[in-house]
XYZ file of N, CA and C in Angstrom:
531
model
N 1.744 30.959 -105.178
C 0.549 31.478 -104.538
C -0.437 30.333 -104.310
N -1.043 30.256 -103.145
C -1.981 29.179 -102.825
C -3.344 29.456 -103.449
N -3.957 28.403 -103.944
C -5.285 28.548 -104.550
C -6.343 28.075 -103.571
N -7.494 28.738 -103.592
C -8.591 28.296 -102.734
C -9.470 27.322 -103.513
N -10.554 26.864 -102.911
C -11.428 25.862 -103.516
C -12.125 26.371 -104.775
N -12.286 27.677 -104.926
C -13.010 28.222 -106.077
C -12.086 28.484 -107.254
N -10.798 28.175 -107.108
C -9.875 28.386 -108.207
C -9.158 29.719 -108.130
N -9.604 30.632 -107.280
C -8.934 31.921 -107.113
C -7.836 31.807 -106.080
N -7.195 32.921 -105.769
C -6.189 32.844 -104.707
C -6.756 33.412 -103.418
N -6.169 32.993 -102.279
C -6.689 33.426 -100.981
C -5.946 34.637 -100.435
N -5.130 35.280 -101.257
C -4.391 36.441 -100.767
C -5.304 37.630 -100.525
N -6.425 37.719 -101.243
C -7.320 38.860 -101.031
C -7.963 38.805 -99.654
N -8.306 37.603 -99.180
C -8.891 37.476 -97.836
C -7.878 37.908 -96.785
N -6.640 37.463 -96.910
C -5.603 37.861 -95.960
C -5.173 39.301 -96.178
N -5.201 39.752 -97.418
C -4.799 41.114 -97.736
C -5.721 42.156 -97.138
N -6.983 41.783 -96.910
C -7.937 42.715 -96.320
C -7.611 43.017 -94.861
N -6.842 42.153 -94.214
C -6.560 42.316 -92.786
C -5.179 42.898 -92.497
N -4.353 43.158 -93.503
C -2.994 43.643 -93.248
C -2.994 44.926 -92.434
N -3.949 45.802 -92.716
C -3.987 47.090 -92.022
C -4.354 46.929 -90.551
N -5.168 45.909 -90.213
C -5.538 45.722 -88.805
C -4.331 45.292 -87.986
N -3.456 44.471 -88.567
C -2.245 44.049 -87.848
C -1.356 45.247 -87.536
N -1.201 46.135 -88.511
C -0.357 47.321 -88.309
C -0.940 48.214 -87.216
N -2.238 48.490 -87.283
C -2.898 49.330 -86.276
C -2.864 48.647 -84.911
N -3.094 47.340 -84.903
C -3.064 46.573 -83.661
C -1.719 46.741 -82.955
N -0.641 46.589 -83.689
C 0.693 46.725 -83.085
C 0.942 48.152 -82.597
N 0.463 49.141 -83.340
C 0.622 50.539 -82.914
C -0.124 50.801 -81.605
N -1.369 50.341 -81.534
C -2.186 50.568 -80.333
C -1.598 49.825 -79.140
N -1.178 48.566 -79.351
C -0.604 47.804 -78.244
C 0.731 48.392 -77.791
N 1.468 49.027 -78.691
C 2.720 49.694 -78.308
C 2.428 50.936 -77.465
N 1.338 51.637 -77.791
C 0.942 52.822 -77.017
C 0.428 52.445 -75.634
N -0.201 51.278 -75.521
C -0.806 50.818 -74.262
C -0.325 49.402 -73.947
N 0.958 49.215 -73.625
C 1.476 47.855 -73.415
C 0.809 47.144 -72.237
N 0.365 45.921 -72.494
C -0.237 45.104 -71.449
C -1.650 45.486 -71.053
N -2.226 46.508 -71.678
C -3.563 46.977 -71.300
C -4.668 46.384 -72.163
N -4.342 46.064 -73.419
C -5.367 45.606 -74.356
C -5.060 44.199 -74.842
N -6.121 43.457 -75.110
C -5.996 42.076 -75.569
C -6.831 41.902 -76.831
N -6.415 40.978 -77.685
C -7.184 40.669 -78.892
C -8.482 39.968 -78.507
N -9.494 40.196 -79.287
C -10.758 39.477 -79.121
C -10.867 38.462 -80.257
N -12.004 37.810 -80.356
C -12.231 36.854 -81.433
C -12.342 37.499 -82.801
N -12.478 38.807 -82.859
C -12.563 39.539 -84.121
C -11.277 40.329 -84.335
N -10.759 40.346 -85.556
C -9.551 41.140 -85.804
C -9.805 42.648 -85.762
N -11.068 43.053 -85.677
C -11.411 44.470 -85.715
C -11.623 45.098 -84.343
N -11.493 44.298 -83.264
C -11.740 44.831 -81.919
C -10.713 44.328 -80.917
N -10.328 45.219 -80.018
C -9.507 44.893 -78.857
C -10.329 45.242 -77.630
N -9.931 44.728 -76.478
C -10.578 45.143 -75.236
C -9.557 45.133 -74.109
N -9.934 45.726 -72.991
C -9.058 45.780 -71.821
C -8.793 44.380 -71.292
N -7.598 44.193 -70.777
C -7.271 42.942 -70.092
C -7.985 42.964 -68.750
N -8.686 41.887 -68.435
C -9.372 41.779 -67.144
C -8.509 40.977 -66.175
N -8.685 41.206 -64.869
C -7.968 40.366 -63.901
C -8.386 38.908 -64.094
N -7.494 37.972 -63.844
C -7.844 36.564 -64.025
C -8.869 36.099 -63.001
N -8.879 36.710 -61.814
C -9.805 36.320 -60.745
C -10.259 37.587 -60.026
N -11.565 37.686 -59.782
C -12.103 38.895 -59.171
C -13.250 38.551 -58.242
N -13.527 39.470 -57.337
C -14.618 39.292 -56.381
C -15.933 39.777 -56.980
N -16.985 39.041 -56.730
C -18.313 39.390 -57.218
C -18.741 40.770 -56.728
N -19.304 41.562 -57.630
C -19.867 42.889 -57.354
C -18.839 43.911 -56.867
N -17.571 43.699 -57.179
C -16.517 44.643 -56.798
C -16.089 45.435 -58.035
N -15.797 46.721 -57.846
C -15.340 47.566 -58.946
C -14.023 47.038 -59.505
N -13.915 46.994 -60.830
C -12.673 46.558 -61.468
C -11.565 47.578 -61.215
N -10.304 47.165 -61.258
C -9.203 48.096 -60.983
C -9.052 49.190 -62.042
N -9.479 48.906 -63.279
C -9.470 49.915 -64.344
C -10.786 49.821 -65.106
N -11.165 50.899 -65.783
C -12.390 50.881 -66.588
C -12.198 49.923 -67.766
N -13.205 49.107 -68.034
C -13.159 48.181 -69.162
C -13.429 48.962 -70.433
N -12.609 48.734 -71.472
C -12.757 49.447 -72.742
C -12.794 48.463 -73.898
N -13.554 48.833 -74.917
C -13.560 48.116 -76.187
C -13.055 49.104 -77.227
N -12.028 48.698 -77.974
C -11.411 49.574 -78.974
C -11.687 49.002 -80.358
N -12.272 49.827 -81.226
C -12.565 49.422 -82.602
C -11.395 49.817 -83.492
N -10.882 48.879 -84.275
C -9.800 49.187 -85.206
C -10.348 49.729 -86.517
N -11.596 49.387 -86.831
C -12.257 49.912 -88.021
C -13.189 51.048 -87.642
N -13.918 51.551 -88.624
C -14.840 52.660 -88.367
C -16.125 52.167 -87.713
N -16.396 52.682 -86.536
C -17.674 52.482 -85.853
C -18.150 53.879 -85.489
N -19.372 54.204 -85.886
C -19.885 55.563 -85.678
C -19.971 55.922 -84.202
N -19.651 57.173 -83.885
C -19.860 57.675 -82.527
C -21.337 57.525 -82.181
N -21.615 57.173 -80.939
C -22.987 56.993 -80.490
C -23.486 55.557 -80.601
N -22.686 54.675 -81.201
C -23.077 53.267 -81.326
C -23.036 52.606 -79.949
N -24.086 51.885 -79.615
C -24.177 51.197 -78.318
C -23.339 49.914 -78.357
N -22.569 49.706 -77.300
C -21.771 48.489 -77.139
C -22.231 47.820 -75.845
N -22.520 46.525 -75.923
C -23.010 45.769 -74.769
C -22.064 44.620 -74.463
N -21.854 44.388 -73.179
C -21.010 43.284 -72.726
C -21.884 42.278 -71.988
N -21.698 41.002 -72.288
C -22.375 39.908 -71.586
C -21.308 38.921 -71.140
N -21.623 38.135 -70.107
C -20.679 37.125 -69.617
C -21.417 35.820 -69.403
N -20.742 34.723 -69.671
C -21.351 33.425 -69.446
C -20.353 32.297 -69.600
N -20.776 31.123 -69.152
C -20.016 29.887 -69.339
C -20.999 28.721 -69.289
N -20.493 27.494 -69.232
C -21.406 26.346 -69.260
C -22.214 26.182 -67.978
N -21.775 26.776 -66.867
C -22.533 26.699 -65.609
C -23.494 27.868 -65.426
N -23.114 29.024 -65.919
C -23.907 30.245 -65.760
C -23.931 30.929 -67.123
N -24.933 30.600 -67.928
C -24.926 31.032 -69.332
C -25.124 32.529 -69.520
N -25.730 33.184 -68.553
C -25.962 34.627 -68.683
C -25.803 35.274 -67.308
N -24.569 35.540 -66.950
C -24.269 36.085 -65.623
C -24.810 37.499 -65.480
N -25.184 37.837 -64.256
C -25.671 39.186 -63.989
C -24.496 40.162 -63.993
N -24.654 41.244 -64.762
C -23.648 42.309 -64.836
C -24.306 43.633 -64.508
N -23.530 44.571 -64.034
C -24.002 45.946 -63.821
C -23.194 46.871 -64.718
N -23.851 47.908 -65.211
C -23.203 48.921 -66.053
C -22.534 48.285 -67.272
N -23.294 47.441 -67.970
C -22.727 46.640 -69.057
C -22.981 47.217 -70.452
N -23.425 48.474 -70.536
C -23.553 49.132 -71.839
C -22.730 50.410 -71.835
N -22.193 50.719 -72.999
C -21.402 51.942 -73.170
C -21.655 52.470 -74.575
N -21.237 53.689 -74.801
C -21.421 54.334 -76.099
C -20.051 54.528 -76.742
N -19.960 54.168 -78.021
C -18.712 54.309 -78.762
C -18.443 55.782 -79.046
N -17.236 56.239 -78.711
C -16.817 57.607 -79.007
C -15.346 57.565 -79.390
N -15.032 58.077 -80.576
C -13.664 58.059 -81.101
C -13.083 56.646 -81.114
N -13.898 55.688 -81.528
C -13.513 54.284 -81.676
C -13.291 53.554 -80.348
N -13.696 54.172 -79.229
C -13.537 53.542 -77.916
C -14.860 53.580 -77.160
N -15.244 52.424 -76.621
C -16.401 52.342 -75.718
C -15.842 52.088 -74.324
N -16.093 53.013 -73.412
C -15.564 52.906 -72.049
C -16.709 52.579 -71.097
N -16.557 51.464 -70.381
C -17.575 51.009 -69.439
C -17.197 51.503 -68.048
N -17.949 52.478 -67.560
C -17.673 53.006 -66.226
C -18.273 52.087 -65.176
N -17.442 51.582 -64.300
C -17.860 50.746 -63.169
C -18.584 49.463 -63.593
N -18.046 48.767 -64.604
C -18.571 47.452 -64.979
C -18.367 46.505 -63.805
N -19.442 45.823 -63.414
C -19.362 44.892 -62.278
C -19.928 43.536 -62.662
N -19.218 42.502 -62.249
C -19.669 41.128 -62.429
C -20.348 40.709 -61.139
N -21.673 40.606 -61.167
C -22.436 40.227 -59.975
C -22.572 38.708 -59.925
N -22.884 38.108 -61.071
C -22.995 36.653 -61.143
C -21.636 35.996 -61.025
N -21.619 34.807 -60.428
C -20.354 34.109 -60.215
C -20.131 33.058 -61.300
N -18.864 32.841 -61.618
C -18.519 31.936 -62.713
C -18.508 30.472 -62.310
N -18.427 30.190 -61.033
C -18.377 28.804 -60.576
C -16.965 28.398 -60.211
N -16.856 27.407 -59.357
C -15.548 26.966 -58.859
C -14.655 26.502 -60.010
N -13.520 27.156 -60.144
C -12.553 26.783 -61.172
C -12.943 27.161 -62.583
N -14.010 27.925 -62.754
C -14.501 28.286 -64.090
C -14.283 29.769 -64.354
N -14.091 30.097 -65.620
C -13.971 31.491 -66.042
C -15.118 31.832 -66.978
N -15.411 33.119 -67.073
C -16.427 33.593 -68.003
C -15.803 33.877 -69.361
N -16.586 33.651 -70.402
C -16.294 34.180 -71.723
C -17.124 35.447 -71.851
N -16.490 36.518 -72.286
C -17.169 37.804 -72.451
C -17.615 37.922 -73.905
N -18.884 38.244 -74.109
C -19.415 38.499 -75.448
C -19.647 39.990 -75.584
N -19.032 40.575 -76.598
C -19.124 42.018 -76.842
C -19.958 42.220 -78.102
N -21.062 42.950 -77.962
C -21.946 43.211 -79.096
C -21.902 44.689 -79.437
N -21.540 44.985 -80.681
C -21.501 46.360 -81.172
C -22.751 46.538 -82.025
N -23.641 47.412 -81.598
C -24.947 47.576 -82.253
C -24.852 48.484 -83.467
N -23.925 48.150 -84.361
C -23.780 48.890 -85.613
C -24.734 48.269 -86.636
N -24.689 48.753 -87.852
C -25.526 48.184 -88.894
C -24.617 47.701 -90.025
N -24.404 46.419 -90.185
C -24.935 45.298 -89.413
C -24.252 45.182 -88.043
N -24.917 44.505 -87.103
C -24.320 44.331 -85.775
C -23.032 43.501 -85.868
N -22.118 43.756 -84.942
C -20.866 43.001 -84.885
C -20.736 42.386 -83.494
N -20.301 41.143 -83.446
C -20.166 40.432 -82.175
C -18.773 39.815 -82.111
N -18.151 39.927 -80.950
C -16.850 39.308 -80.731
C -16.786 38.757 -79.313
N -15.795 37.935 -79.042
C -15.676 37.323 -77.720
C -14.269 37.476 -77.155
N -14.204 37.415 -75.840
C -12.948 37.399 -75.079
C -13.063 36.140 -74.229
N -12.410 35.055 -74.652
C -12.588 33.763 -73.990
C -11.743 33.638 -72.728
N -12.269 32.880 -71.777
C -11.616 32.661 -70.479
C -11.112 33.979 -69.900
N -12.002 34.954 -69.882
C -11.633 36.322 -69.530
C -11.427 36.546 -68.038
N -12.339 36.043 -67.204
C -12.281 36.375 -65.779
C -13.020 35.322 -64.961
N -12.436 34.965 -63.828
C -13.098 34.072 -62.874
C -13.665 34.965 -61.782
N -14.950 34.785 -61.465
C -15.618 35.627 -60.469
C -16.146 34.730 -59.351
N -15.709 35.023 -58.120
C -16.148 34.244 -56.960
C -16.600 35.181 -55.846
N -17.247 34.610 -54.843
C -17.757 35.397 -53.715
C -16.626 36.098 -52.979
N -15.538 35.373 -52.734
C -14.452 35.955 -51.940
C -13.289 36.464 -52.772
N -13.346 36.340 -54.089
C -12.287 36.852 -54.943
C -10.998 36.074 -54.786
N -9.903 36.630 -55.305
C -8.627 35.916 -55.219
C -8.134 35.837 -53.783
N -7.477 34.750 -53.463
C -6.900 34.596 -52.127
C -5.667 33.714 -52.239
N -4.886 33.701 -51.183
C -3.685 32.874 -51.158
C -4.090 31.403 -51.226
N -3.367 30.608 -52.010
C -3.700 29.182 -52.053
C -3.419 28.520 -50.712
N -4.238 27.543 -50.399
C -4.040 26.834 -49.143
C -2.809 25.947 -49.265
N -1.956 26.025 -48.264
C -0.741 25.224 -48.266
C -1.053 23.853 -47.679
N -0.722 22.809 -48.417
C -0.981 21.453 -47.929
C -0.110 21.151 -46.719
N 1.123 21.656 -46.726
C 2.008 21.366 -45.592
C 1.508 22.059 -44.338
N 1.027 23.298 -44.488
C 0.512 24.021 -43.327
C -0.730 23.327 -42.771
N -1.607 22.878 -43.654
C -2.822 22.187 -43.217
C -2.459 20.869 -42.541
N -1.493 20.155 -43.092
C -1.057 18.892 -42.501
C -0.430 19.125 -41.136
N 0.419 20.158 -41.041
C 1.047 20.475 -39.754
C -0.013 20.816 -38.712
N -1.028 21.566 -39.126
C -2.103 21.935 -38.211
C -2.831 20.681 -37.727
N -3.124 19.773 -38.646
C -3.826 18.536 -38.294
C -3.000 17.699 -37.325
N -1.711 17.554 -37.597
C -0.834 16.780 -36.711
C -0.766 17.432 -35.337
N -0.571 18.744 -35.314
C -0.478 19.488 -34.055
C -1.762 19.322 -33.235
N -2.904 19.446 -33.881
C -4.194 19.300 -33.205
C -4.368 17.878 -32.677
N -3.993 16.889 -33.470
C -4.108 15.489 -33.046
C -3.243 15.209 -31.825
N -2.026 15.725 -31.818
C -1.125 15.529 -30.673
C -1.710 16.170 -29.422
N -2.220 17.379 -29.556
C -2.829 18.067 -28.409
C -4.012 17.279 -27.858
N -4.862 16.775 -28.735
C -6.010 15.986 -28.286
C -5.559 14.710 -27.580
N -4.527 14.080 -28.103
C -4.009 12.863 -27.483
C -3.522 13.141 -26.059
N -2.727 14.214 -25.898
C -2.205 14.529 -24.567
C -3.318 14.913 -23.601
N -4.341 15.595 -24.099
C -5.483 15.917 -23.235
C -6.185 14.639 -22.797
N -6.331 13.691 -23.718
C -6.969 12.411 -23.403
C -6.156 11.648 -22.353
N -4.844 11.579 -22.563
C -3.957 10.888 -21.615
C -4.022 11.562 -20.253
N -4.005 12.878 -20.247
C -4.069 13.644 -18.998
C -5.379 13.354 -18.259
N -6.486 13.334 -18.978
C -7.782 13.053 -18.357
C -7.849 11.620 -17.832
N -7.322 10.668 -18.579
C -7.337 9.266 -18.161
C -6.514 9.066 -16.883
N -5.440 9.818 -16.783
C -4.542 9.672 -15.657
C -5.184 10.141 -14.356
N -5.965 11.202 -14.417
C -6.534 11.791 -13.201
C -7.967 11.355 -12.931
N -8.504 10.498 -13.730
C -9.884 10.047 -13.479
C -9.975 8.593 -13.266
């Protein structure tokens, strides 16, 4: 058995979390691919799209699931930020906990995360004492949302094609003037 710095063993710290792992696996089996771990072992949340359009309704309602006891009626707040936009504007970012689930109806990310940047989501459960957890690199929010990547070959072909056309127009004009 490993000893900690105080001379005791560290199995009690790990032993306190065994039940969360069991519940976590049960919940994820019931909802495969829908829920993701947060920074706290006591909370899960909905998986967000990796890239989304600003102020557009999410494809599914965002949920926060408590693995431990959180009283019904407890307010849950979601915030988003990163190093470029520390407190992004959100709409409908509060929900009420009921049966261990806080469901955010029509959560919208109005603020943008910045080119190539994703938001970290901070989830605050207004229990006593308050509990805070995070969902890192959760979602990238841009004005135009996800789009097909630009093909370098297509852009190059377009440039070559345009250059050839301009050359022939120039030659044609030189010939007749």
